[in-house]
Amino acid sequence: RSKEKGRNTYTIYHSVMDINGYKRFSLEKGLRKAIDENELELHYQPRVDAKSGAVLGAESLIRWNHPEWGLLSPVDFIPLAEERGLILPLTKWVIRRACHQIQAWQERGMPCVPLSVNVSAKLFLLKDFLVHVNQILKETRIKGEWVEIEITETSILDNQKLVESTIAELKEIGIKVSLDDFGTGYSSLAYLTQFKVDTIKIDRHFIRNVTTHTSSATVIKSVIHLAHGLGMRVVAEGVETVEQLTFLKQQRCDEIQGYIFSKPVPVTAFNQLLSKERLTPHRIHDPSEFEN
Ligand code: C2E
Ligand code: MG
Ligand code: MG
Ligand code: MG
């Protein structure tokens, strides 16, 4: 199954459903090579100020431009990378790539925003994860303030103490931490008081129902209120409709990330977004088309 959404949209993903045993084996071999040989790329999705429409930052999302099978979605190869012990080199590649991007913007005097990167919490359990991060910052001469790390709450369960101390250490070097996919894990509310994250990102499955299910609306309202009470910022993920946007603005949600402003795009297209003072919401033709 592959979905094509027109030229220049860069979303022709090949689903894991087409991947048989042979392909899977060769994917594993290929991923190692991909990390070394430039087959990976980052796309950037803007995080937009709910009030003004200004681009405040972007999430870096990895894609694998596979020589035979085209652009592969992270959903299909991140789990593989985790299984095969490749998640550390892959994540280092992502962080280094994001830092190089910031460096390029700064050197050319171009508009520049902080970039967030996704880190599997498995890596938080590695003693020297911070050593790697520090090394990349030093090597690229980028301040920690330009980088944000997203971790998912489901992955925190394993070793809460270590996750807590890693968050604290990241903060010490200026790196912000956000709790990704908020609302999909367990005991979410308890986490808010335990883990001193800067930002929570409400999962798009909650956002999707916000204008159709009163219960989703109530949950989101409370989460925003609670997060603000704890001094955290709130990002809504997967915002697709004007109705969702209106609701989130009414509830004082801080930032919006979703197709209503932009899909994740390659850097050239992202630079064009950065050159605008504010982004305007646009209707996407059929929200369900993007179901995944
Ligand atoms: P995530 O971190 O929750 O990233 C947000 C995902 O939601 C992205 O999918 C993005 O394209 C999608 N999205 C954003 N706005 C909308 C919208 O309005 N509608 C819909 N339907 N979807 C929207 P993507 O790029 O396929 O990434 C999927 C997941 O793969 C990410 O979820 C993250 O967990 C993982 N991932 C991506 N890049 C990396 C990476 O560099 N490292 C690691 N460890 N994981 C990554
Ligand atoms: Mg994320
Ligand atoms: Mg998320
Ligand atoms: Mg996710």
Coordinates of C-alpha atoms and ligand atoms in Angstrom, one line a residue:
R1 CA 0.0 0.0 0.0
S2 CA 1.4 3.4 -0.9
K3 CA -0.4 6.7 -0.7
E4 CA 0.5 9.3 -3.2
K5 CA -0.7 12.8 -2.4
G6 CA 0.5 14.7 -5.4
R7 CA 3.9 15.9 -6.4
N8 CA 6.0 17.9 -4.0
T9 CA 4.3 16.5 -0.9
Y10 CA 7.0 13.9 -0.2
T11 CA 4.6 11.5 1.4
I12 CA 4.8 8.5 -0.7
Y13 CA 5.3 6.0 2.0
H14 CA 5.6 2.3 1.6
S15 CA 3.8 0.5 4.3
V16 CA 5.3 -2.3 6.4
M17 CA 2.5 -4.4 5.0
D18 CA 4.5 -4.7 1.7
I19 CA 7.5 -5.8 3.6
N20 CA 7.9 -9.6 3.5
G21 CA 10.6 -11.7 5.3
Y22 CA 13.2 -11.1 2.6
K23 CA 12.7 -7.4 2.6
R24 CA 12.8 -7.2 6.3
F25 CA 16.1 -9.0 6.4
S26 CA 17.5 -6.7 3.8
L27 CA 16.1 -3.6 5.6
E28 CA 18.1 -4.5 8.7
K29 CA 21.3 -4.7 6.7
G30 CA 20.3 -1.6 4.8
L31 CA 19.6 0.5 7.8
R32 CA 23.2 0.3 9.0
K33 CA 24.4 1.4 5.6
A34 CA 21.7 4.1 5.4
I35 CA 23.1 5.7 8.5
D36 CA 26.6 5.8 7.0
E37 CA 25.7 6.6 3.5
N38 CA 23.3 9.6 3.6
E39 CA 20.1 7.8 2.8
L40 CA 18.4 9.3 5.8
E41 CA 16.9 12.8 5.9
L42 CA 15.1 15.0 8.3
H43 CA 11.8 16.7 7.5
Y44 CA 10.6 19.6 9.7
Q45 CA 7.1 20.3 10.9
P46 CA 6.5 23.8 12.3
R47 CA 5.3 24.4 15.9
V48 CA 3.1 27.4 15.6
D49 CA 2.2 30.0 18.2
A50 CA -1.5 29.4 18.7
K51 CA -2.1 33.2 19.2
S52 CA 0.0 34.8 16.5
G53 CA 0.6 32.1 14.0
A54 CA 4.4 32.7 14.2
V55 CA 6.7 29.6 13.8
L56 CA 8.3 29.1 17.2
G57 CA 10.2 25.9 16.4
A58 CA 10.0 22.6 14.5
E59 CA 10.0 18.9 15.1
S60 CA 12.6 17.0 13.2
L61 CA 11.1 13.8 11.8
I62 CA 13.3 11.2 10.1
R63 CA 12.7 9.6 6.7
W64 CA 14.7 6.9 5.0
N65 CA 15.1 7.5 1.3
H66 CA 15.6 3.9 0.4
P67 CA 17.3 3.3 -3.0
E68 CA 14.8 0.6 -4.0
W69 CA 11.7 1.3 -2.1
G70 CA 11.5 5.0 -1.9
L71 CA 10.7 7.1 1.1
L72 CA 10.1 5.0 4.2
S73 CA 8.2 6.2 7.2
P74 CA 9.9 6.1 10.7
V75 CA 7.0 4.0 11.9
D76 CA 8.4 1.2 9.8
F77 CA 12.1 1.4 10.7
I78 CA 12.4 2.9 14.1
P79 CA 11.1 -0.3 15.8
L80 CA 13.6 -2.2 13.7
A81 CA 16.4 0.1 14.7
E82 CA 15.5 -0.4 18.4
E83 CA 15.4 -4.2 18.0
R84 CA 18.7 -4.4 16.1
G85 CA 20.7 -2.2 18.3
L86 CA 20.9 0.7 15.8
I87 CA 18.9 3.2 17.7
L88 CA 21.9 4.9 19.3
P89 CA 23.8 5.6 16.0
L90 CA 20.5 6.6 14.4
T91 CA 19.6 9.0 17.1
K92 CA 23.1 10.5 17.1
W93 CA 22.7 11.0 13.4
V94 CA 19.4 12.8 14.0
I95 CA 20.8 15.1 16.7
R96 CA 23.9 15.9 14.7
R97 CA 21.9 16.6 11.6
A98 CA 19.6 18.9 13.5
C99 CA 22.6 20.8 15.0
H100 CA 24.2 21.1 11.6
Q101 CA 21.0 22.6 10.3
I102 CA 20.9 25.2 13.1
Q103 CA 24.6 25.9 12.4
A104 CA 23.8 26.4 8.7
W105 CA 21.0 28.9 9.5
Q106 CA 23.1 30.8 11.9
E107 CA 26.2 31.0 9.7
R108 CA 24.0 32.3 6.8
G109 CA 22.1 34.7 9.0
M110 CA 18.9 33.1 8.1
P111 CA 15.8 32.9 10.2
C112 CA 16.4 30.1 12.8
V113 CA 14.2 28.3 15.3
P114 CA 14.9 25.6 17.9
L115 CA 14.6 22.0 16.7
S116 CA 13.1 19.2 18.6
V117 CA 14.2 15.6 18.1
N118 CA 12.6 12.3 19.2
V119 CA 14.6 10.1 21.5
S120 CA 13.6 6.6 22.5
A121 CA 13.6 6.5 26.2
K122 CA 15.6 3.3 25.9
L123 CA 18.5 5.7 25.3
F124 CA 17.8 7.5 28.5
L125 CA 18.8 4.2 30.2
L126 CA 22.2 4.4 28.6
K127 CA 24.7 5.8 31.0
D128 CA 26.6 7.7 28.4
F129 CA 23.7 9.1 26.4
L130 CA 24.5 12.5 27.8
V131 CA 28.1 12.2 26.9
H132 CA 27.1 11.7 23.2
V133 CA 24.7 14.6 23.3
N134 CA 27.4 16.9 24.9
Q135 CA 29.9 15.8 22.3
I136 CA 27.6 16.7 19.4
L137 CA 26.8 20.1 20.9
K138 CA 30.5 20.8 21.3
E139 CA 31.5 19.5 17.9
T140 CA 28.8 21.7 16.2
R141 CA 29.2 24.6 18.6
I142 CA 25.4 24.8 19.1
K143 CA 24.0 25.9 22.5
G144 CA 21.7 23.5 24.2
E145 CA 18.9 26.1 24.1
W146 CA 18.5 25.3 20.4
V147 CA 17.6 21.7 21.0
E148 CA 14.6 20.1 22.5
I149 CA 14.3 16.4 23.2
E150 CA 10.9 14.6 23.0
I151 CA 10.4 11.4 25.0
T152 CA 7.2 9.3 25.1
E153 CA 5.5 8.7 28.4
T154 CA 5.0 5.0 27.7
S155 CA 8.7 4.4 27.5
I156 CA 9.3 6.1 30.9
L157 CA 7.9 3.2 32.8
D158 CA 11.1 1.1 32.8
N159 CA 13.4 3.2 35.0
Q160 CA 11.7 6.3 36.4
K161 CA 14.6 7.4 38.6
L162 CA 17.1 7.3 35.8
V163 CA 14.7 9.2 33.4
E164 CA 14.2 11.8 36.1
S165 CA 17.9 12.4 36.5
T166 CA 18.5 12.4 32.8
I167 CA 15.9 15.1 32.4
A168 CA 17.5 17.2 35.1
E169 CA 21.0 16.8 33.5
L170 CA 19.6 17.8 30.0
K171 CA 18.1 20.9 31.6
E172 CA 21.4 21.8 33.1
I173 CA 22.9 22.1 29.6
G174 CA 19.9 24.1 28.4
I175 CA 18.1 21.4 26.5
K176 CA 14.4 21.4 26.9
V177 CA 12.5 18.2 27.3
S178 CA 9.0 17.4 26.2
L179 CA 6.6 14.6 26.9
D180 CA 5.4 13.3 23.6
D181 CA 2.2 11.5 22.7
F182 CA 0.7 12.6 26.0
G183 CA -2.5 10.8 26.9
T184 CA -1.6 7.5 25.3
G185 CA 0.3 5.9 28.2
Y186 CA -0.5 5.0 31.7
S187 CA -1.0 7.2 34.8
S188 CA -0.3 10.3 32.7
L189 CA -1.3 12.7 35.4
A190 CA 1.1 11.3 37.9
Y191 CA 3.9 11.8 35.4
L192 CA 3.2 15.5 35.2
T193 CA 4.2 16.1 38.8
Q194 CA 7.1 13.6 38.8
F195 CA 8.9 14.5 35.6
K196 CA 9.9 18.1 35.3
V197 CA 9.4 18.5 31.6
D198 CA 9.1 21.9 29.9
T199 CA 6.4 20.9 27.5
I200 CA 3.7 18.3 27.0
K201 CA 2.5 17.3 23.5
I202 CA -1.1 16.1 23.5
D203 CA -1.4 13.1 21.3
R204 CA -3.2 13.6 18.0
H205 CA -5.7 10.8 18.8
F206 CA -7.1 13.1 21.5
I207 CA -7.1 16.1 19.3
R208 CA -9.0 14.2 16.6
N209 CA -12.1 13.8 18.7
V210 CA -12.1 17.2 20.3
T211 CA -15.0 18.6 18.4
T212 CA -17.0 15.4 18.2
H213 CA -16.6 13.9 21.7
T214 CA -17.4 16.0 24.8
S215 CA -15.2 13.7 26.9
S216 CA -12.1 14.4 24.7
A217 CA -12.8 18.1 25.0
T218 CA -13.1 17.8 28.8
V219 CA -9.8 15.9 29.1
I220 CA -7.9 18.3 26.9
K221 CA -9.3 21.3 28.8
S222 CA -8.2 19.8 32.1
V223 CA -4.8 18.8 30.8
I224 CA -4.0 22.3 29.5
H225 CA -5.2 23.8 32.8
L226 CA -3.1 21.4 34.8
A227 CA 0.0 21.7 32.7
H228 CA -0.2 25.5 33.0
G229 CA -0.6 25.2 36.7
L230 CA 2.6 23.3 36.8
G231 CA 4.4 25.9 34.6
M232 CA 4.5 23.7 31.5
R233 CA 3.8 24.6 27.9
V234 CA 1.2 22.7 25.9
V235 CA 1.5 21.7 22.2
A236 CA -1.4 20.1 20.4
E237 CA -0.3 17.5 17.8
G238 CA -2.2 16.5 14.7
V239 CA -4.4 19.6 14.4
E240 CA -6.2 19.3 11.1
T241 CA -9.4 21.4 11.2
V242 CA -10.3 25.0 11.9
E243 CA -12.8 23.8 14.5
Q244 CA -10.1 22.0 16.4
L245 CA -7.8 25.1 16.2
T246 CA -10.6 27.4 17.5
F247 CA -11.3 25.1 20.4
L248 CA -7.6 24.9 21.3
K249 CA -7.1 28.6 21.1
Q250 CA -10.1 29.1 23.4
Q251 CA -8.5 26.8 25.9
R252 CA -5.2 28.7 25.8
C253 CA -3.2 25.9 24.2
D254 CA 0.3 27.4 23.6
E255 CA 1.4 25.8 20.3
I256 CA -0.2 24.0 17.4
Q257 CA 1.5 21.3 15.3
G258 CA -0.5 19.8 12.5
Y259 CA -1.4 19.6 8.9
I260 CA -3.6 22.6 9.3
F261 CA -0.4 24.7 9.1
S262 CA 2.0 22.3 7.4
K263 CA 3.0 18.7 7.1
P264 CA 6.6 17.8 7.8
V265 CA 8.6 19.2 4.9
P266 CA 12.2 19.1 3.6
V267 CA 14.4 21.9 4.6
T268 CA 14.0 24.0 1.5
A269 CA 10.2 24.2 1.9
F270 CA 10.7 24.7 5.7
N271 CA 12.9 27.7 5.0
Q272 CA 10.0 29.3 3.0
L273 CA 7.8 28.8 6.0
L274 CA 10.4 30.4 8.3
S275 CA 10.6 33.5 6.0
K276 CA 6.9 34.2 6.8
E277 CA 5.9 36.3 9.7
R278 CA 3.0 34.1 10.4
L279 CA 1.4 31.0 9.0
T280 CA -2.3 30.9 8.1
P281 CA -4.4 27.8 8.7
H282 CA -5.6 26.1 5.5
R283 CA -8.3 23.5 5.1
I284 CA -7.0 20.1 4.2
H285 CA -9.4 18.5 1.8
D286 CA -10.3 15.3 3.5
P287 CA -8.9 14.9 7.1
S288 CA -9.6 11.2 7.1
E289 CA -7.2 10.8 4.1
F290 CA -4.4 11.3 6.6
E291 CA -5.6 8.7 9.0
N292 CA -2.7 6.6 10.3
Ligands
C2E1 P1 5.7 11.8 16.9 O1 7.0 12.1 17.5 O2 4.5 11.8 17.7 O3 5.6 12.8 15.6 C1 4.4 13.3 15.1 C2 3.8 12.5 14.0 O4 2.5 13.0 13.7 C3 4.6 12.6 12.7 O5 4.5 11.4 12.0 C4 3.8 13.7 11.9 O6 4.0 13.6 10.5 C5 2.4 13.3 12.3 N1 1.5 14.4 12.2 C6 1.7 15.7 12.4 N2 0.6 16.5 12.2 C7 -0.4 15.6 11.8 C8 -1.7 15.8 11.4 O7 -2.3 16.9 11.4 N3 -2.4 14.7 11.1 C9 -1.8 13.4 11.1 N4 -2.6 12.4 10.8 N5 -0.5 13.2 11.5 C10 0.2 14.3 11.8 P2 5.8 10.7 11.4 O8 6.8 11.7 10.8 O9 5.3 9.6 10.5 O10 6.5 10.1 12.6 C11 5.9 9.0 13.4 C12 6.6 8.7 14.6 O11 7.9 8.2 14.4 C13 6.9 10.0 15.5 O12 5.7 10.3 16.2 C14 8.0 9.4 16.4 O13 7.5 8.7 17.4 C15 8.8 8.5 15.4 N6 9.9 9.2 14.9 C16 10.0 10.1 13.9 N7 11.3 10.5 13.7 C17 12.0 9.9 14.7 C18 13.4 10.0 15.1 O14 14.3 10.7 14.5 N8 13.8 9.2 16.2 C19 12.9 8.4 16.8 N9 13.3 7.7 17.9 N10 11.6 8.4 16.5 C20 11.2 9.1 15.4
MG2 MG 7.6 13.6 18.6
MG3 MG 3.7 12.8 19.2
MG4 MG 5.0 9.0 18.6

